[in-house]
Amino acid sequence: MTGVDDTDGETTSESLVSVLESLGVEYVFGYPGGRVIELLDDLPESSVDVVRPRDEREGSVMAEMYGRLHGKPAVLAGQGPWIGSLGVIGQMEARLASSPMVVLTEASERGDYSTLAPYQQSRGDYGGLSLPKILDGVTKEHWFPRTPTETLRSVQLAFKHATAGRSGPTAVILDGNAITDDVPSDPVPPVWDSKEQVKNWESKPTDGDVAKAKEALESAERPVIVAGNGVHSANAYDQLESVAEDYDAVVATSYLGKSTIPETHDLATGVIGSFGHEGANQVVSEADTLLVVGCRMNPMDTNWQASSFIRPDEQTIIHADIDTRNAGWVYPADVGLIGDAKESLQALSDAGSASNDWAQKRAEKARESFFTEKCESDASPIKPQRAVKEIEALVDEDTIVTADSGNNRFWLLNYLQTPGIRTYFGSGGVGGMGWSAPAAVSAAISTDKDVISVAGDGGFTMTMTSVEVAVEYGVAPTFVVLNDTSLGMVRQMQEEDGDIAGVEFHDTDFVKVAEGFGADGTRATTPDELADALREGKESDLPFVIDARIDREEDMAEQLQSSFYAEVGGLHE
């Protein structure tokens, strides 16, 4: 075992920065306040870059997107009451989208006055807030250390648990002297070397279960793979493609699994679910063997368990998941492959192969769902289907698209045919609006790729100050606002205009907003104007906001609702 970290003569805050450096942390997305100020005071002299968002909500999404994109934690830092309120948005998404994140926050405690409920205190005493209870509801694990030794060990454990098994957010609440005092020269218990303490090991399925899965796939006449977000999490793209090609299996994806395989691949079909591709949904229903990889099969993925969609009594189901609780959770599984998705897929690829006369022709037919005649419409305002195809024209293997919640996400899921892996990421863990813009800024800061954020005017307005953060940190994402001056998905649920309050928005001039932040922007009301604007945005050295005026009468649910979803009545959202 490697010895303890060298912390002699350092304050806990200084030692904490050393821990972050030794673990290769690249970014702290931090908003100064409370005891976190001590940490941010020591970070400028380190190799860790600090990105200051405009609020804790944006910072939490930026940290979540970093973890989702890179498979390792960034740090979200901020004062306790605001990390436990505004900053919960990204933590919830991280928990449900399996994104590693470490939260370093604090309780704003006031020493001898703690029993008197001082201003902003959040350690759970009478008269105050309980940050531990809040974090208990959204994180995988959290710690509340009270000594320097506990603080350092807790931070190490936070990094370990963030990536152990199913990844997710963890948190440490920094408290009083436990962040400001010196680290003892001979801490008890010892503080071990951070790299050794944080180490994890990958799990893999048993040989017996792999053999059963191999036999099922080799005997299948219509094998189909459903690839979920676990393929992203495990970086198992090559292994997914290998298994598909080795067993001649069609590949569909979940919402969060989009771009785990290029959707131009000969065996790719698209996205399943209640507002997914009809072609992909039909393929899954026709399968005699289903290999589900890294997908929990939530109600949206399963068309709310429409009885004609997935049928365990008629189909062989192989469920591969990092968490044994997820395998066979929704549908009884014939075989469970418990382990890291990369390990499970590699084992299947090594085990066997098969071929059939069904897969490629059936996948080609299914991919017709990526197109509708309205994708070629020259109408003004712009048809959202055509708007997505203009975005698609600029997306290559080195482009990342971030999608918000609401109608815009479903137009993108259906008509943006991704050309490569890791080219599309959407808000779909908890599905909060306002995710796309800060996620795009995070991707632009931490990669050298072109980044396009797509959101409705409602979602963009929630976090449009992210444009200013992009300006400050010298990155230039393109922000596409599909603007229907309303909360479109909810507005379209009305039986008659005016049935639902609060769905109409003031017509905001997003070009002026962009210019006010020091960015560039333009309005597009025709497809040609949008195409020109997208090219201008890609070439711009500044963040570029496109106010794209779309046809608000194009009803998303009416056009994209799957036939299986219609069976159960639709609109469970």
Coordinates of C-alpha atoms in Angstrom, one line a residue:
M1 CA 0.0 0.0 0.0
T2 CA 1.3 3.4 -0.9
G3 CA 1.9 5.7 2.1
V4 CA -0.2 8.6 3.3
D5 CA -0.5 11.9 1.4
D6 CA 2.1 14.4 2.5
T7 CA 0.0 17.0 4.3
D8 CA 2.5 18.2 6.9
G9 CA 2.1 21.9 7.8
E10 CA -0.9 22.5 5.5
T11 CA -4.3 23.8 6.3
T12 CA -7.1 21.4 5.5
S13 CA -8.1 23.6 2.6
E14 CA -4.6 23.5 1.1
S15 CA -4.5 19.7 1.5
L16 CA -7.9 19.4 -0.1
V17 CA -6.6 21.2 -3.2
S18 CA -3.6 18.8 -3.2
V19 CA -6.1 15.9 -3.2
L20 CA -7.9 17.4 -6.2
E21 CA -4.6 17.8 -8.1
S22 CA -3.5 14.3 -7.3
L23 CA -6.7 12.9 -8.6
G24 CA -6.4 14.7 -11.9
V25 CA -9.4 17.0 -11.4
E26 CA -9.6 19.4 -14.3
Y27 CA -12.4 21.7 -13.3
V28 CA -14.2 23.1 -10.3
F29 CA -17.5 24.7 -11.3
G30 CA -17.8 27.0 -8.3
Y31 CA -19.7 30.0 -7.0
P32 CA -18.0 31.6 -4.0
G33 CA -19.8 31.7 -0.6
G34 CA -19.5 30.4 2.9
R35 CA -16.7 28.1 3.8
V36 CA -16.2 27.2 0.2
I37 CA -14.3 30.6 0.0
E38 CA -11.3 28.9 1.7
L39 CA -11.2 26.3 -1.0
L40 CA -11.5 28.9 -3.9
D41 CA -8.9 31.0 -2.2
D42 CA -6.3 28.2 -2.6
L43 CA -7.3 26.9 -6.0
P44 CA -5.7 29.7 -8.2
E45 CA -2.2 28.4 -7.3
S46 CA -3.1 24.9 -8.4
S47 CA -3.5 23.1 -11.7
V48 CA -7.3 22.9 -11.3
D49 CA -9.2 25.4 -13.4
V50 CA -12.1 27.2 -11.7
V51 CA -15.2 28.1 -13.8
R52 CA -17.5 30.5 -12.1
P53 CA -21.1 30.1 -13.4
R54 CA -23.7 32.8 -13.0
D55 CA -25.5 30.7 -10.4
E56 CA -25.4 27.3 -8.7
R57 CA -28.0 25.8 -11.0
E58 CA -25.8 26.5 -14.1
G59 CA -22.8 25.2 -12.3
S60 CA -24.5 22.0 -11.3
V61 CA -25.5 21.3 -14.9
M62 CA -22.0 22.1 -16.1
A63 CA -20.4 19.7 -13.6
E64 CA -23.0 17.0 -14.5
M65 CA -22.4 17.4 -18.3
Y66 CA -18.6 17.2 -17.7
G67 CA -19.1 13.9 -15.8
R68 CA -21.4 12.5 -18.5
L69 CA -19.1 13.5 -21.3
H70 CA -15.8 12.5 -19.8
G71 CA -16.7 9.6 -17.4
K72 CA -14.9 11.2 -14.5
P73 CA -16.1 13.7 -11.9
A74 CA -15.8 17.4 -12.1
V75 CA -16.4 19.3 -8.8
L76 CA -19.4 21.5 -8.1
A77 CA -18.6 23.9 -5.2
G78 CA -20.8 26.5 -3.5
Q79 CA -22.5 27.6 -0.3
G80 CA -24.7 25.1 1.3
P81 CA -28.2 26.7 1.1
W82 CA -27.8 27.3 -2.6
I83 CA -26.2 24.0 -3.5
G84 CA -29.2 22.5 -1.7
S85 CA -31.7 24.5 -3.7
L86 CA -30.5 25.9 -7.1
G87 CA -27.7 23.4 -7.3
V88 CA -30.0 20.4 -6.8
I89 CA -31.0 20.5 -10.5
G90 CA -27.8 19.1 -11.8
Q91 CA -27.4 16.7 -9.0
M92 CA -30.8 15.2 -9.7
E93 CA -29.9 14.8 -13.4
A94 CA -26.6 13.3 -12.4
R95 CA -28.3 10.8 -10.1
L96 CA -30.8 9.6 -12.7
A97 CA -28.5 9.9 -15.7
S98 CA -25.6 8.1 -13.9
S99 CA -23.1 11.0 -14.3
P100 CA -20.2 11.1 -11.9
M101 CA -20.0 14.4 -9.9
V102 CA -18.4 15.4 -6.6
V103 CA -20.1 18.3 -4.7
L104 CA -18.0 20.3 -2.2
T105 CA -20.3 22.4 -0.2
E106 CA -20.7 23.7 3.4
A107 CA -23.2 24.2 6.2
S108 CA -22.6 28.0 6.9
E109 CA -22.4 27.1 10.6
R110 CA -21.5 29.8 13.1
G111 CA -19.7 27.9 15.9
D112 CA -20.9 28.8 19.4
Y113 CA -24.1 30.3 17.9
S114 CA -25.2 27.2 16.1
T115 CA -28.0 26.4 18.5
L116 CA -29.5 29.9 17.9
A117 CA -30.3 29.4 14.2
P118 CA -27.9 31.9 12.7
Y119 CA -28.4 33.3 9.2
Q120 CA -28.1 30.7 6.4
Q121 CA -27.0 27.9 8.7
S122 CA -27.9 24.5 7.2
R123 CA -26.5 21.8 9.3
G124 CA -29.9 20.6 10.5
D125 CA -30.1 22.1 14.0
Y126 CA -33.4 23.5 15.3
G127 CA -34.4 26.7 13.5
G128 CA -32.2 26.1 10.5
L129 CA -32.2 24.2 7.3
S130 CA -31.0 20.6 6.9
L131 CA -28.6 20.3 4.0
P132 CA -27.8 16.7 4.9
K133 CA -31.4 15.7 4.5
I134 CA -31.6 17.5 1.1
L135 CA -28.4 15.8 -0.1
D136 CA -29.7 12.5 1.2
G137 CA -32.5 12.7 -1.4
V138 CA -30.3 13.4 -4.5
T139 CA -26.8 12.0 -4.0
K140 CA -25.5 8.5 -3.9
E141 CA -23.6 9.2 -0.7
H142 CA -22.7 12.3 1.3
W143 CA -20.4 13.0 4.3
F144 CA -20.4 15.7 7.0
P145 CA -16.9 15.6 8.4
R146 CA -16.1 17.5 11.6
T147 CA -12.2 17.2 11.7
P148 CA -9.5 17.9 9.1
T149 CA -8.7 14.1 8.9
E150 CA -12.4 13.3 8.3
T151 CA -12.5 16.0 5.7
L152 CA -9.7 14.6 3.6
R153 CA -10.9 11.0 3.9
S154 CA -14.4 12.1 3.1
V155 CA -13.3 13.8 -0.1
Q156 CA -11.4 10.7 -1.2
L157 CA -14.4 8.5 -0.6
A158 CA -16.6 11.0 -2.4
F159 CA -14.5 10.5 -5.5
K160 CA -14.4 6.7 -5.1
H161 CA -18.2 6.4 -4.7
A162 CA -18.9 8.8 -7.6
T163 CA -17.6 6.2 -10.1
A164 CA -18.1 3.0 -8.1
G165 CA -20.7 0.8 -9.8
R166 CA -23.4 2.9 -11.3
S167 CA -21.9 6.4 -11.4
G168 CA -23.6 9.4 -9.8
P169 CA -23.2 12.5 -7.6
T170 CA -21.6 12.4 -4.1
A171 CA -21.2 15.3 -1.7
V172 CA -19.0 16.5 1.2
I173 CA -20.3 19.2 3.6
L174 CA -17.3 21.3 4.8
D175 CA -17.9 22.5 8.3
G176 CA -16.2 25.1 10.5
N177 CA -12.7 24.2 11.7
A178 CA -12.7 21.0 9.7
I179 CA -11.7 23.1 6.6
T180 CA -9.7 25.9 8.2
D181 CA -7.5 24.0 10.8
D182 CA -4.1 22.5 10.0
V183 CA -4.0 18.8 9.1
P184 CA -2.3 16.9 12.0
S185 CA 1.1 15.6 11.2
D186 CA 0.1 12.0 12.2
P187 CA -3.6 11.8 11.5
V188 CA -5.6 9.0 13.1
P189 CA -6.9 7.1 11.2
P190 CA -4.3 7.6 8.5
V191 CA -5.1 9.5 5.3
W192 CA -3.8 7.2 2.6
D193 CA -2.5 8.2 -0.8
S194 CA -5.5 9.6 -2.7
K195 CA -5.0 7.5 -5.9
E196 CA -4.9 4.3 -3.9
Q197 CA -7.9 5.2 -1.8
V198 CA -10.0 6.2 -4.7
K199 CA -9.2 3.1 -6.9
N200 CA -12.2 1.1 -8.2
W201 CA -12.4 -2.2 -10.0
E202 CA -14.7 -3.1 -12.9
S203 CA -17.2 -6.0 -12.5
K204 CA -18.0 -8.5 -15.2
P205 CA -20.7 -11.2 -15.7
T206 CA -20.1 -14.8 -15.0
D207 CA -19.0 -17.2 -17.7
G208 CA -22.2 -19.2 -17.2
D209 CA -24.5 -16.2 -17.9
V210 CA -22.4 -15.2 -20.9
A211 CA -22.8 -18.7 -22.3
K212 CA -26.6 -18.6 -21.9
A213 CA -26.7 -15.1 -23.6
K214 CA -24.5 -16.3 -26.4
E215 CA -26.8 -19.3 -27.0
A216 CA -29.9 -17.1 -27.1
L217 CA -28.3 -14.7 -29.5
E218 CA -27.0 -17.4 -31.8
S219 CA -30.3 -19.1 -32.0
A220 CA -32.3 -15.9 -32.6
E221 CA -33.8 -15.2 -36.0
R222 CA -34.6 -11.5 -35.2
P223 CA -32.1 -10.3 -32.6
V224 CA -32.4 -6.7 -31.4
I225 CA -30.2 -4.7 -29.0
V226 CA -31.6 -1.9 -26.9
A227 CA -28.6 0.3 -26.0
G228 CA -29.1 2.7 -23.1
N229 CA -27.1 5.4 -21.2
G230 CA -24.9 2.7 -19.6
V231 CA -23.1 2.3 -22.9
H232 CA -22.2 6.0 -22.7
S233 CA -21.2 5.6 -19.1
A234 CA -18.9 2.6 -19.8
N235 CA -17.5 4.1 -23.0
A236 CA -18.5 0.8 -24.6
Y237 CA -19.1 2.1 -28.1
D238 CA -16.7 -0.2 -29.9
Q239 CA -18.0 -3.2 -28.0
L240 CA -21.6 -2.4 -28.8
E241 CA -20.9 -2.1 -32.5
S242 CA -18.9 -5.4 -32.4
V243 CA -21.7 -7.3 -30.8
A244 CA -24.2 -5.9 -33.3
E245 CA -22.0 -7.0 -36.2
D246 CA -20.9 -10.3 -34.7
Y247 CA -24.5 -11.5 -34.1
D248 CA -26.1 -9.5 -36.9
A249 CA -28.4 -7.7 -34.5
V250 CA -30.4 -4.6 -35.1
V251 CA -29.6 -1.7 -32.6
A252 CA -32.2 0.6 -31.1
T253 CA -31.5 3.1 -28.3
S254 CA -33.2 4.7 -25.4
Y255 CA -33.6 8.4 -25.1
L256 CA -30.4 8.8 -23.1
G257 CA -28.7 6.1 -25.3
K258 CA -29.0 8.2 -28.5
S259 CA -25.6 8.4 -30.2
T260 CA -24.2 5.2 -28.5
I261 CA -24.0 4.0 -32.1
P262 CA -23.9 6.2 -35.3
E263 CA -27.5 6.3 -36.4
T264 CA -26.2 6.0 -40.0
H265 CA -24.9 2.5 -39.2
D266 CA -26.3 -0.3 -41.3
L267 CA -27.8 -1.9 -38.2
A268 CA -29.0 1.2 -36.4
T269 CA -32.8 1.9 -36.2
G270 CA -33.2 5.0 -34.0
V271 CA -34.8 5.7 -30.6
I272 CA -37.5 3.7 -28.9
G273 CA -40.2 5.1 -26.6
S274 CA -43.4 7.0 -26.4
F275 CA -42.2 9.8 -28.6
G276 CA -39.4 7.9 -30.3
H277 CA -39.1 6.5 -33.8
E278 CA -42.0 4.3 -35.0
G279 CA -39.5 2.3 -37.0
A280 CA -37.4 1.5 -33.9
N281 CA -40.4 0.7 -31.8
Q282 CA -41.7 -1.7 -34.4
V283 CA -38.4 -3.5 -34.7
V284 CA -38.3 -4.1 -30.9
S285 CA -41.8 -5.5 -31.0
E286 CA -40.8 -7.9 -33.8
A287 CA -37.7 -9.2 -32.0
D288 CA -37.5 -12.8 -30.9
T289 CA -34.5 -12.0 -28.7
L290 CA -33.8 -8.7 -27.0
L291 CA -30.4 -7.8 -25.5
V292 CA -30.9 -4.7 -23.3
V293 CA -27.6 -3.0 -22.3
G294 CA -27.4 -0.3 -19.7
C295 CA -31.0 0.7 -19.9
R296 CA -33.4 0.5 -16.9
M297 CA -36.4 0.4 -19.3
N298 CA -38.4 3.2 -17.7
P299 CA -42.0 3.8 -18.8
M300 CA -41.1 6.3 -21.5
D301 CA -38.7 3.7 -23.0
T302 CA -41.3 0.9 -22.9
N303 CA -44.2 2.9 -24.2
W304 CA -45.7 2.7 -20.7
Q305 CA -45.5 -1.1 -21.0
A306 CA -47.9 -1.3 -23.9
S307 CA -48.8 -5.0 -24.0
S308 CA -47.9 -5.4 -27.7
F309 CA -44.5 -3.7 -27.4
I310 CA -42.3 -6.0 -25.3
R311 CA -43.7 -9.4 -24.4
P312 CA -41.6 -11.5 -22.0
D313 CA -43.7 -14.6 -22.6
E314 CA -42.9 -14.5 -26.3
Q315 CA -39.4 -12.9 -26.4
T316 CA -36.1 -14.0 -24.9
I317 CA -34.8 -11.1 -22.8
I318 CA -31.1 -10.7 -21.9
H319 CA -30.6 -7.8 -19.6
A320 CA -27.0 -6.4 -19.0
D321 CA -26.6 -3.8 -16.3
I322 CA -24.1 -2.6 -13.8
D323 CA -26.7 -2.9 -11.0
T324 CA -28.2 -6.3 -10.4
R325 CA -31.4 -4.5 -9.2
N326 CA -32.0 -3.1 -12.7
A327 CA -31.7 -6.4 -14.6
G328 CA -35.2 -7.9 -14.7
W329 CA -36.7 -5.0 -12.8
V330 CA -39.3 -4.0 -15.3
Y331 CA -39.6 -7.2 -17.5
P332 CA -38.6 -10.6 -16.2
A333 CA -35.2 -11.4 -17.8
D334 CA -34.2 -14.9 -19.1
V335 CA -30.5 -14.0 -18.6
G336 CA -28.9 -11.3 -16.5
L337 CA -25.4 -10.1 -17.3
I338 CA -24.3 -8.2 -14.2
G339 CA -21.3 -5.9 -14.7
D340 CA -19.8 -3.0 -16.6
A341 CA -21.4 -2.7 -20.0
K342 CA -18.0 -2.8 -21.7
E343 CA -17.1 -6.0 -20.0
S344 CA -20.4 -7.6 -20.7
L345 CA -20.4 -6.7 -24.4
Q346 CA -16.8 -7.7 -24.8
A347 CA -17.5 -11.1 -23.3
L348 CA -20.4 -11.6 -25.7
S349 CA -18.3 -10.5 -28.7
D350 CA -15.5 -13.0 -27.7
A351 CA -18.0 -15.8 -27.1
G352 CA -19.6 -16.3 -30.5
S353 CA -21.3 -15.0 -33.7
A354 CA -24.3 -15.5 -35.9
S355 CA -26.0 -14.2 -39.0
N356 CA -29.5 -13.8 -40.4
D357 CA -31.3 -12.5 -43.5
W358 CA -33.4 -10.0 -41.5
A359 CA -31.3 -7.4 -39.7
Q360 CA -29.9 -5.1 -42.3
K361 CA -32.9 -4.9 -44.5
R362 CA -35.2 -4.4 -41.4
A363 CA -32.9 -1.6 -40.0
E364 CA -32.8 0.2 -43.4
K365 CA -36.6 0.2 -43.4
A366 CA -36.8 1.4 -39.8
R367 CA -34.5 4.4 -40.5
E368 CA -37.1 5.9 -42.8
S369 CA -38.6 7.3 -39.5
F370 CA -35.7 9.9 -39.5
F371 CA -37.5 11.7 -42.4
T372 CA -40.9 13.2 -43.1
E373 CA -41.9 15.5 -46.0
K374 CA -41.9 18.5 -43.6
C375 CA -38.2 18.1 -43.3
E376 CA -38.0 19.7 -46.8
S377 CA -40.6 22.4 -46.2
D378 CA -39.6 25.9 -47.2
A379 CA -42.4 27.4 -45.1
S380 CA -41.9 30.5 -42.8
P381 CA -42.1 30.4 -39.8
I382 CA -39.8 27.4 -40.0
K383 CA -41.2 23.9 -39.6
P384 CA -39.4 22.4 -36.5
Q385 CA -38.7 19.2 -38.6
R386 CA -36.9 21.4 -41.2
A387 CA -35.0 23.3 -38.5
V388 CA -33.6 20.0 -37.1
K389 CA -32.5 18.9 -40.6
E390 CA -30.6 22.2 -41.0
I391 CA -28.9 21.5 -37.7
E392 CA -28.1 18.0 -38.8
A393 CA -26.4 19.3 -41.9
L394 CA -23.7 20.9 -39.7
V395 CA -23.3 18.0 -37.3
D396 CA -20.3 15.7 -38.0
E397 CA -18.4 13.3 -35.8
D398 CA -16.6 16.2 -34.1
T399 CA -19.8 18.1 -33.1
I400 CA -21.7 17.8 -29.8
V401 CA -25.4 18.6 -29.7
T402 CA -27.0 19.3 -26.3
A403 CA -30.8 19.1 -26.2
D404 CA -33.2 20.6 -23.6
S405 CA -36.5 19.4 -22.3
G406 CA -39.8 19.8 -24.0
N407 CA -40.9 19.6 -27.7
N408 CA -37.4 20.6 -29.0
R409 CA -35.9 17.4 -27.5
F410 CA -38.4 15.1 -29.3
W411 CA -38.0 16.9 -32.6
L412 CA -34.3 16.3 -32.3
L413 CA -34.6 12.7 -31.2
N414 CA -36.7 11.9 -34.3
Y415 CA -35.1 13.9 -37.1
L416 CA -31.4 14.5 -36.0
Q417 CA -29.7 11.4 -37.4
T418 CA -26.4 11.4 -35.5
P419 CA -23.3 10.6 -37.7
G420 CA -21.1 9.4 -34.9
I421 CA -20.9 8.3 -31.2
R422 CA -21.1 10.9 -28.4
T423 CA -22.6 13.5 -30.7
Y424 CA -25.9 13.9 -28.8
F425 CA -26.6 14.4 -25.1
G426 CA -30.0 15.4 -23.8
S427 CA -31.8 16.3 -20.6
G428 CA -33.4 13.0 -19.8
G429 CA -32.4 11.8 -16.3
V430 CA -34.9 14.1 -14.5
G431 CA -35.5 16.1 -17.6
G432 CA -35.2 19.6 -16.4
M433 CA -35.7 22.6 -18.6
G434 CA -32.7 24.9 -18.9
W435 CA -30.2 22.1 -19.1
S436 CA -29.0 22.5 -22.7
A437 CA -27.2 25.9 -22.5
P438 CA -25.0 25.3 -19.5
A439 CA -24.3 21.8 -20.7
A440 CA -23.1 23.2 -24.0
V441 CA -20.8 25.6 -22.3
S442 CA -19.3 22.8 -20.2
A443 CA -18.7 20.7 -23.3
A444 CA -17.1 23.7 -25.1
I445 CA -14.8 24.5 -22.2
S446 CA -13.7 20.9 -21.7
T447 CA -13.3 19.7 -25.3
D448 CA -12.1 21.1 -28.6
K449 CA -15.3 20.2 -30.4
D450 CA -18.0 22.3 -32.1
V451 CA -21.0 22.5 -29.8
I452 CA -24.6 23.3 -30.6
S453 CA -27.2 23.9 -27.9
V454 CA -30.8 23.4 -28.8
A455 CA -33.6 24.6 -26.6
G456 CA -37.1 26.1 -26.7
D457 CA -37.5 29.8 -25.7
G458 CA -38.7 28.7 -22.3
G459 CA -35.8 26.5 -21.5
F460 CA -33.2 28.9 -23.0
T461 CA -34.5 31.8 -20.9
M462 CA -34.0 29.9 -17.7
T463 CA -30.2 29.7 -18.1
M464 CA -29.4 32.1 -20.9
T465 CA -26.8 33.7 -18.6
S466 CA -24.7 30.7 -19.6
V467 CA -24.0 32.7 -22.8
E468 CA -22.1 35.2 -20.6
V469 CA -20.1 32.4 -19.0
A470 CA -19.1 31.2 -22.5
V471 CA -18.0 34.8 -23.4
E472 CA -15.9 35.1 -20.2
Y473 CA -14.1 31.8 -20.7
G474 CA -13.5 32.3 -24.4
V475 CA -15.5 29.5 -25.9
A476 CA -18.0 29.8 -28.7
P477 CA -21.0 27.4 -28.7
T478 CA -23.9 28.0 -31.0
F479 CA -27.2 28.4 -29.1
V480 CA -30.3 27.6 -31.2
V481 CA -33.5 28.8 -29.7
L482 CA -36.5 27.1 -31.3
N483 CA -38.8 30.0 -30.5
D484 CA -42.6 29.6 -30.5
T485 CA -43.1 32.3 -27.8
S486 CA -44.7 29.8 -25.5
L487 CA -44.3 26.7 -23.3
G488 CA -44.9 24.7 -26.4
M489 CA -45.4 21.1 -25.1
V490 CA -47.8 22.1 -22.4
R491 CA -49.6 24.6 -24.6
Q492 CA -50.3 21.9 -27.1
M493 CA -52.0 19.8 -24.4
Q494 CA -54.8 22.3 -24.3
E495 CA -58.2 21.2 -25.7
E496 CA -58.9 24.8 -26.5
D497 CA -56.8 27.9 -26.4
G498 CA -56.6 29.4 -22.9
D499 CA -57.4 26.1 -21.1
I500 CA -54.0 26.1 -19.3
A501 CA -52.6 29.2 -17.6
G502 CA -49.1 30.3 -17.9
V503 CA -48.1 28.8 -21.3
E504 CA -47.7 32.1 -23.3
F505 CA -44.4 34.1 -23.1
H506 CA -43.5 37.6 -23.9
D507 CA -41.6 37.9 -27.2
T508 CA -38.1 38.3 -26.0
D509 CA -35.4 39.7 -28.4
F510 CA -32.7 37.0 -27.9
V511 CA -30.4 38.8 -30.3
K512 CA -30.2 41.8 -28.1
V513 CA -29.8 39.6 -25.1
A514 CA -26.8 37.9 -26.8
E515 CA -25.3 41.2 -27.7
G516 CA -25.7 42.4 -24.1
F517 CA -23.6 39.5 -22.9
G518 CA -20.9 40.3 -25.4
A519 CA -21.9 37.5 -27.8
D520 CA -23.3 37.6 -31.3
G521 CA -26.7 36.6 -32.6
T522 CA -29.3 36.8 -35.4
R523 CA -32.9 36.0 -36.0
A524 CA -33.9 33.4 -38.6
T525 CA -37.5 33.1 -39.9
T526 CA -36.9 31.0 -43.0
P527 CA -34.9 27.7 -43.5
D528 CA -32.3 29.5 -45.7
E529 CA -31.8 32.1 -43.0
L530 CA -31.4 29.4 -40.4
A531 CA -28.8 27.5 -42.6
D532 CA -26.8 30.7 -43.0
A533 CA -27.0 31.5 -39.3
L534 CA -25.8 28.0 -38.3
R535 CA -22.8 28.3 -40.6
E536 CA -22.1 31.8 -39.2
G537 CA -22.3 30.4 -35.7
K538 CA -19.9 27.6 -36.4
E539 CA -17.3 30.0 -37.8
S540 CA -17.8 32.6 -35.1
D541 CA -15.1 33.2 -32.5
L542 CA -17.9 34.3 -30.1
P543 CA -20.9 32.5 -28.7
F544 CA -23.6 32.8 -31.2
V545 CA -27.4 32.9 -30.4
I546 CA -29.9 32.0 -33.2
D547 CA -33.5 33.1 -32.5
A548 CA -35.2 30.6 -34.9
R549 CA -38.9 31.3 -35.3
I550 CA -40.6 28.0 -35.7
D551 CA -44.2 27.1 -36.6
R552 CA -46.0 26.8 -33.2
E553 CA -48.9 24.9 -34.8
E554 CA -46.8 21.9 -35.5
D555 CA -48.1 19.5 -32.8
M556 CA -45.3 17.4 -31.5
A557 CA -47.4 14.8 -29.6
E558 CA -49.9 14.4 -32.4
Q559 CA -47.1 13.7 -35.0
L560 CA -44.5 11.8 -33.0
Q561 CA -46.6 9.7 -30.5
S562 CA -45.8 6.1 -31.2
S563 CA -48.6 3.6 -32.1
F564 CA -47.7 1.6 -29.0
Y565 CA -48.0 4.7 -26.8
A566 CA -51.4 5.4 -28.3
E567 CA -52.5 2.0 -27.2
V568 CA -52.2 3.0 -23.5
G569 CA -53.9 6.4 -24.0
G570 CA -50.9 8.6 -24.5
L571 CA -49.8 11.8 -22.7
H572 CA -48.6 10.2 -19.4
E573 CA -45.8 13.0 -19.3

